[in-house]
mmCIF file of C-alpha atoms in Angstrom:
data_model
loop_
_atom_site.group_PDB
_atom_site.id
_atom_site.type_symbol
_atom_site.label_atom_id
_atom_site.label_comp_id
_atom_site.label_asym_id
_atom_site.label_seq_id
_atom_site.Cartn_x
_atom_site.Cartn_y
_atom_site.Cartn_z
ATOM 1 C CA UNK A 1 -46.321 17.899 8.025
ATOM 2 C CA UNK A 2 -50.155 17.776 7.083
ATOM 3 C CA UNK A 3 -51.745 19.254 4.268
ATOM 4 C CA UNK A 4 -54.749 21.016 4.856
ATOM 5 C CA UNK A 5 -57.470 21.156 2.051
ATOM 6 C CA UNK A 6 -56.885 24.759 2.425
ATOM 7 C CA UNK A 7 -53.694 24.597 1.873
ATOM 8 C CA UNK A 8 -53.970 22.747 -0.761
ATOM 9 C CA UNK A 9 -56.439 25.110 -2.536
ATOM 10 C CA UNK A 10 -53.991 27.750 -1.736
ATOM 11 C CA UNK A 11 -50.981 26.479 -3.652
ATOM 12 C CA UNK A 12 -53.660 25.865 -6.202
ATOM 13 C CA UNK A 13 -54.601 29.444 -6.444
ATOM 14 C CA UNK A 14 -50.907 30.686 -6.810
ATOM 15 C CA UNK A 15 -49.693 27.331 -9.012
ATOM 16 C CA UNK A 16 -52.167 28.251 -12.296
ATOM 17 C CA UNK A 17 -51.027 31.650 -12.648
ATOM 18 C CA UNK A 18 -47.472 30.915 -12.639
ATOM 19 C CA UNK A 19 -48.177 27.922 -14.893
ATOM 20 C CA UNK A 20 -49.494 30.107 -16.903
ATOM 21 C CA UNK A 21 -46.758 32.603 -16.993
ATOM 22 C CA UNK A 22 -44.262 30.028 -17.886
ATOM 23 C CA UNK A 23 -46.198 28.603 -20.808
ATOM 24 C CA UNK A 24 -46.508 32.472 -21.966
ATOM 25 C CA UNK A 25 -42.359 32.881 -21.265
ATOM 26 C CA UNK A 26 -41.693 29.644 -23.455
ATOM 27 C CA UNK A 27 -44.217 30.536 -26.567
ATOM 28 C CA UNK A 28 -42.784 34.032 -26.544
ATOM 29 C CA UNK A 29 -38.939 33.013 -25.988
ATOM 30 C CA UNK A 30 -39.116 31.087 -29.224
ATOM 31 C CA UNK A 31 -39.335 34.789 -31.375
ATOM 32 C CA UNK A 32 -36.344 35.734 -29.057
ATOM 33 C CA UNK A 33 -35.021 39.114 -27.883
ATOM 34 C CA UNK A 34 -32.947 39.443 -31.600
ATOM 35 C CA UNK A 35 -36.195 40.982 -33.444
ATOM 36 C CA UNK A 36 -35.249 44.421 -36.368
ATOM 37 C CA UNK A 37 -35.505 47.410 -34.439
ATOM 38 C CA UNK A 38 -38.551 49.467 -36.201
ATOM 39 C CA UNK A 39 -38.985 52.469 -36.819
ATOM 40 C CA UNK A 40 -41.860 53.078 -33.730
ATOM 41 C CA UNK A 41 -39.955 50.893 -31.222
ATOM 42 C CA UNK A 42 -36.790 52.805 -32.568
ATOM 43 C CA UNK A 43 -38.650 56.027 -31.661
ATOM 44 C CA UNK A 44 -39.774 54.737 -27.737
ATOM 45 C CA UNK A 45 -36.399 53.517 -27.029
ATOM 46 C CA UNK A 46 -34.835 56.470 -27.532
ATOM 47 C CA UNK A 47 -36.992 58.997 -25.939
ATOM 48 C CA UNK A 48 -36.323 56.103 -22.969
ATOM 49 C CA UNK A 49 -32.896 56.670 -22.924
ATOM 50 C CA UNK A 50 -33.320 60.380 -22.930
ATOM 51 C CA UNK A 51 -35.675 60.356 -20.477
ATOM 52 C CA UNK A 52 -33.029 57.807 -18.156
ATOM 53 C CA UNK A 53 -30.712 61.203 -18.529
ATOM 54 C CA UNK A 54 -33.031 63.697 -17.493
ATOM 55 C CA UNK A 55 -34.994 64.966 -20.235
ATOM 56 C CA UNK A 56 -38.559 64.495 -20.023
ATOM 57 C CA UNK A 57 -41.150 63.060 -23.037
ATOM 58 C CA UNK A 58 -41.932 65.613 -25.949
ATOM 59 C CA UNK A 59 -38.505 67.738 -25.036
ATOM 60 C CA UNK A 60 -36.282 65.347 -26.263
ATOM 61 C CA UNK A 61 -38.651 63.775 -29.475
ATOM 62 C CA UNK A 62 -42.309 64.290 -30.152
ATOM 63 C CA UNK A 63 -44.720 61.661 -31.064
ATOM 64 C CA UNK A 64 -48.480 61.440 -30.448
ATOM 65 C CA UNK A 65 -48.486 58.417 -27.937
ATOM 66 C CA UNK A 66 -48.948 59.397 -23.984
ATOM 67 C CA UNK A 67 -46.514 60.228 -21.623
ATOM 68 C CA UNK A 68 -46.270 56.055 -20.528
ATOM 69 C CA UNK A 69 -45.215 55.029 -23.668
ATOM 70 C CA UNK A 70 -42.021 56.883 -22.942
ATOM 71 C CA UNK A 71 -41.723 56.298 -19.394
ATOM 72 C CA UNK A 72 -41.508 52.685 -19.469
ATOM 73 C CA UNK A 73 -38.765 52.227 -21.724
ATOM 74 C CA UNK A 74 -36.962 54.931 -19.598
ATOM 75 C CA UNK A 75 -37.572 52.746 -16.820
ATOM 76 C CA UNK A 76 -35.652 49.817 -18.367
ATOM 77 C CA UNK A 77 -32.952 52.265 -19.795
ATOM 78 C CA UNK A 78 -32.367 53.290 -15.878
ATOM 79 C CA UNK A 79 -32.739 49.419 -14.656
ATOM 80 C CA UNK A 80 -30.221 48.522 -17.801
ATOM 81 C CA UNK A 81 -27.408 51.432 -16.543
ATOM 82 C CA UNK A 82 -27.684 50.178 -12.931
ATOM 83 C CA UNK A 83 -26.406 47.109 -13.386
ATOM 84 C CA UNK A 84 -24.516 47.552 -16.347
ATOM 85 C CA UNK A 85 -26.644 46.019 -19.055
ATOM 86 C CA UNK A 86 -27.646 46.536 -23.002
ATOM 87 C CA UNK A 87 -30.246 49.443 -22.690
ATOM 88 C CA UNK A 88 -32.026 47.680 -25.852
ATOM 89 C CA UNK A 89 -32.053 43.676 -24.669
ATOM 90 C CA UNK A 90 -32.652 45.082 -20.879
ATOM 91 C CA UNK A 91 -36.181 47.252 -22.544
ATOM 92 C CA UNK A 92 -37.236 44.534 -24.252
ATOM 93 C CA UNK A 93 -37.215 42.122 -21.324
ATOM 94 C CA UNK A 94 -39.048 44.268 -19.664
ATOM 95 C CA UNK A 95 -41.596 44.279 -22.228
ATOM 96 C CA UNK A 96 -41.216 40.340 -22.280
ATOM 97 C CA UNK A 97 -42.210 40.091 -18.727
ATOM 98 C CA UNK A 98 -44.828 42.376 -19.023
ATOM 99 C CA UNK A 99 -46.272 40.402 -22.373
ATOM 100 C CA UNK A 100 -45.920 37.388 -20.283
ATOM 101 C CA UNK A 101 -48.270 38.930 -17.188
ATOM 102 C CA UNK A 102 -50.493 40.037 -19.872
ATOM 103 C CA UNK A 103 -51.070 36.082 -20.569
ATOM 104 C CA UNK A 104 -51.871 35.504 -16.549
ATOM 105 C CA UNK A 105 -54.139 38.570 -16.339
ATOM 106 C CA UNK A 106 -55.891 36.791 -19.237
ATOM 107 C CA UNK A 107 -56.572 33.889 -17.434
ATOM 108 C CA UNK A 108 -57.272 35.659 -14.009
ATOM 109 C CA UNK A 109 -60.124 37.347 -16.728
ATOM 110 C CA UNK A 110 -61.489 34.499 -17.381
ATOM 111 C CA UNK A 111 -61.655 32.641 -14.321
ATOM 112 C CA UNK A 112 -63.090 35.255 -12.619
ATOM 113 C CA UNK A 113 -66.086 35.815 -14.820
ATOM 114 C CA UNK A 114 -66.972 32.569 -15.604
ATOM 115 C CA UNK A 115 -65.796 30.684 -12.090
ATOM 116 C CA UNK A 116 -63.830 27.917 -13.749
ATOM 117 C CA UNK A 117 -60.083 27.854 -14.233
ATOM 118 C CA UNK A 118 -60.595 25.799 -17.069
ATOM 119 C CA UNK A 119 -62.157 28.535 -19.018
ATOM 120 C CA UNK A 120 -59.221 31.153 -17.834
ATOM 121 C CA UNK A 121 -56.322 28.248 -19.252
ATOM 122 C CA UNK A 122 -58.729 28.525 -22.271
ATOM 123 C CA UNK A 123 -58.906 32.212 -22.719
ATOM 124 C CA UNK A 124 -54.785 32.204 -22.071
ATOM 125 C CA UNK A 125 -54.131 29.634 -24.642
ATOM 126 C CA UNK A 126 -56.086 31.434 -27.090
ATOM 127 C CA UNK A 127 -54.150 34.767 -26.385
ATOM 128 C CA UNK A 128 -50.903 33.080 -26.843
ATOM 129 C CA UNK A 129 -51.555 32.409 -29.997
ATOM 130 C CA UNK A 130 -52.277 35.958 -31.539
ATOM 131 C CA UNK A 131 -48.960 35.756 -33.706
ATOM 132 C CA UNK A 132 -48.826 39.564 -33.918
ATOM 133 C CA UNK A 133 -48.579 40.141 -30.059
ATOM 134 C CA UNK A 134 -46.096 37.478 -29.834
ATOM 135 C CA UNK A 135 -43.950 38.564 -32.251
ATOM 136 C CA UNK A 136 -43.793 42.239 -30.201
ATOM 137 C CA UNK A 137 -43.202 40.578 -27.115
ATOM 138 C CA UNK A 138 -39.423 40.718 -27.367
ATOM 139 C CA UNK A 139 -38.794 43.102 -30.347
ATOM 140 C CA UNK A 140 -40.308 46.032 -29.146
ATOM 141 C CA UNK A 141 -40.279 48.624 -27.283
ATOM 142 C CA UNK A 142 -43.979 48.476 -28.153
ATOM 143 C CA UNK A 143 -46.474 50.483 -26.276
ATOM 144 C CA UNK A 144 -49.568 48.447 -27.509
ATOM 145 C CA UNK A 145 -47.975 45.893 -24.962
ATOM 146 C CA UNK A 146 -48.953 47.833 -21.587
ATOM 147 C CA UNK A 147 -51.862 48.937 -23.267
ATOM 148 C CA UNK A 148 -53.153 45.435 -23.409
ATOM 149 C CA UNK A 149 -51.756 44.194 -19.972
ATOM 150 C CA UNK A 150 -53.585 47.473 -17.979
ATOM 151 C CA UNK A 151 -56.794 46.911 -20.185
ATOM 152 C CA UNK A 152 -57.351 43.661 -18.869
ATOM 153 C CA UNK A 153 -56.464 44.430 -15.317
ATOM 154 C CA UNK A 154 -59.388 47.085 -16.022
ATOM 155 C CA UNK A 155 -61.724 44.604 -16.796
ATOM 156 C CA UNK A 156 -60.725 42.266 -14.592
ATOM 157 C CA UNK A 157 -61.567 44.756 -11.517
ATOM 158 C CA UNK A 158 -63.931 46.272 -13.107
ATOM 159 C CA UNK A 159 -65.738 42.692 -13.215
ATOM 160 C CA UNK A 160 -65.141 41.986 -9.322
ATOM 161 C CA UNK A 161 -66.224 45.739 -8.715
ATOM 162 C CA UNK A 162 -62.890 46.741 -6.999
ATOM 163 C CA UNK A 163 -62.672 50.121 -8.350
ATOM 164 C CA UNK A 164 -59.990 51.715 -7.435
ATOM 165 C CA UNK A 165 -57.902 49.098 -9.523
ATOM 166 C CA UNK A 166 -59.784 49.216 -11.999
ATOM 167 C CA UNK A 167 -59.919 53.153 -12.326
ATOM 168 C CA UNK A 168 -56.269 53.029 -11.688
ATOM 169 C CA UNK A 169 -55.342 50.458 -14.509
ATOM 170 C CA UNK A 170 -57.524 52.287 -16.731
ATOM 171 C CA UNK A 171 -55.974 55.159 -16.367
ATOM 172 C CA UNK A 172 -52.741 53.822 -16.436
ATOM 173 C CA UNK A 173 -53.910 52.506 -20.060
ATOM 174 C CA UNK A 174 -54.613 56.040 -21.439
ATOM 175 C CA UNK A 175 -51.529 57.135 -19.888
ATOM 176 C CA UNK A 176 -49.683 54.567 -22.512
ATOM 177 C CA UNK A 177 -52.888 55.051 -25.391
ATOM 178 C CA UNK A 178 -55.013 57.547 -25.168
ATOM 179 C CA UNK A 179 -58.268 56.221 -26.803
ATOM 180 C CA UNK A 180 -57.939 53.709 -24.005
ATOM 181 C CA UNK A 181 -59.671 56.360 -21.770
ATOM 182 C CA UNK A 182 -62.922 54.560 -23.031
ATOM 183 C CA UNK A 183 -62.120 52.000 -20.220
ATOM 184 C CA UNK A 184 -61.818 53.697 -17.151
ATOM 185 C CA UNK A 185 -64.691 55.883 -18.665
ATOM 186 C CA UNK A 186 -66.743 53.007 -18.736
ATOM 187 C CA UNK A 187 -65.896 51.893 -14.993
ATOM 188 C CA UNK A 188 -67.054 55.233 -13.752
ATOM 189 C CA UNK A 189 -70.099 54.442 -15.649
ATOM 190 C CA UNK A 190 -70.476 51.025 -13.827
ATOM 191 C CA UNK A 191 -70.123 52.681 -10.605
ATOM 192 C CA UNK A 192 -72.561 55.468 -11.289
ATOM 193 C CA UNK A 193 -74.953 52.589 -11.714
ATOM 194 C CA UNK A 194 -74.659 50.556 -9.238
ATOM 195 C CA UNK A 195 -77.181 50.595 -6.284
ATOM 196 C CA UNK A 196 -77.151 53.520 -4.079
ATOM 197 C CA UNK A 197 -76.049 51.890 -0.921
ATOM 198 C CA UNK A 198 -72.456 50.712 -3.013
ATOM 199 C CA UNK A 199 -72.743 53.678 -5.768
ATOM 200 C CA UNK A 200 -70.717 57.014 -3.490
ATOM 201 C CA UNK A 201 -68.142 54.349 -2.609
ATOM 202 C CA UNK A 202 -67.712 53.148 -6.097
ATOM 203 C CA UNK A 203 -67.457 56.601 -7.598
ATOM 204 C CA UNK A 204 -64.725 57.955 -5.192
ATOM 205 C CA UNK A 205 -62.683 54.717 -5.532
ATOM 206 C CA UNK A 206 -62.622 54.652 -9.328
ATOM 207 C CA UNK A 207 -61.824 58.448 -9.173
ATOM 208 C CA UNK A 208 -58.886 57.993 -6.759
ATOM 209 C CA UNK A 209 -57.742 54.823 -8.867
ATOM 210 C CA UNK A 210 -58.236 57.347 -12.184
ATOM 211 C CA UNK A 211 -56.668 60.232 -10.964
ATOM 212 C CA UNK A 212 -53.520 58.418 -8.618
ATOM 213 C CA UNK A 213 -51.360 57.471 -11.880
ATOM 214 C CA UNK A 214 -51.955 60.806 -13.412
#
């Protein structure tokens, strides 16, 4: 069988990410799953579980965070009970994974802007080592740790101008944070000033994309 250049490129374009996702899945394996329980992951983790038995956020324990930051444990509390697993490793391997896509939307960041995979590996490899995110990446629940990963699917949209990803992971972020609303805030900006041909489309698209999650 021949390889095309295009095929070629193609296995190239898929190969870097997940390059990039195992480098992020070894640095943060080697703080492990076995992290002290805080007292704000504590907090997450349990409103998870309630939530995974019916009771919704702020009905079963109140804390100022968004409804997300509740949700998404939940949602690894329900995975953990389907298959029989331990509701705490099962959350927090979610929140590996999702540290570990945070790495690869890094790099997607900064390839796209600046055209050069070279610079994304560079941008990744300098993420990876901000000690304090890798430490969370397998002792939380933490929900700084979605907050970062939809942030910079926001900007990385936001930078190819496909809004209605970018309004939607912006919204998604203040759905975890809530002074992350500055994002898709700033996207609807973007779109507002584009040229008029583009600027109606870009408006209703980042709306939709905002207004979807919530």
């Amino acid at each position: 069988m021949q390889f095309t250049v295009e095929r070629v490129k193609s296995a190239g374009h898929w190969l870097a990410p997940l390059l990039v996702f195992a480098l992020a899945a070894f640095v943060y394996s080697l703080y492990g799953l076995d992290g002290n329980l805080g007292r704000d992951p504590a907090i997450f983790l349990y409103a998870g579980q309630r939530m995974a038995d019916g009771v919704p956020p702020y009905v079963s324990i109140f804390d100022h965070k968004a409804p997300l930051a509740y949700i998404l444990p939940g949602l690894g509390v329900i995975i953990s009970r389907l298959w029989g697993g331990d509701d705490i490793y099962t959350v927090r391997l979610l929140f590996f994974t999702m540290s570990c896509l945070t790495a690869v939307a890094v790099f997607l960041l900064g390839s796209s802007i600046f055209e050069r995979h070279w610079v994304g590996f560079f941008a990744a490899l300098t993420f990876l080592g901000f000690e304090p995110f890798a430490q969370g990446a397998g002792s939380g629940p933490k929900p700084k740790t979605p907050v970062v990963l939809f942030v910079t699917l926001n900007l990385l949209f936001t930078s190819q101008r496909k809004w209605f990803w970018a309004g939607l992971f912006g919204s998604l972020s203040l759905l975890v944070w809530q002074p992350t609303a500055i994002f898709p805030l700033i996207t609807l900006v973007l779109a507002i000033l584009r040229p008029r041909p583009e600027r109606k489309a870009g408006i209703t698209k980042t709306l939709l994309g905002i207004v979807s999650p919530v």
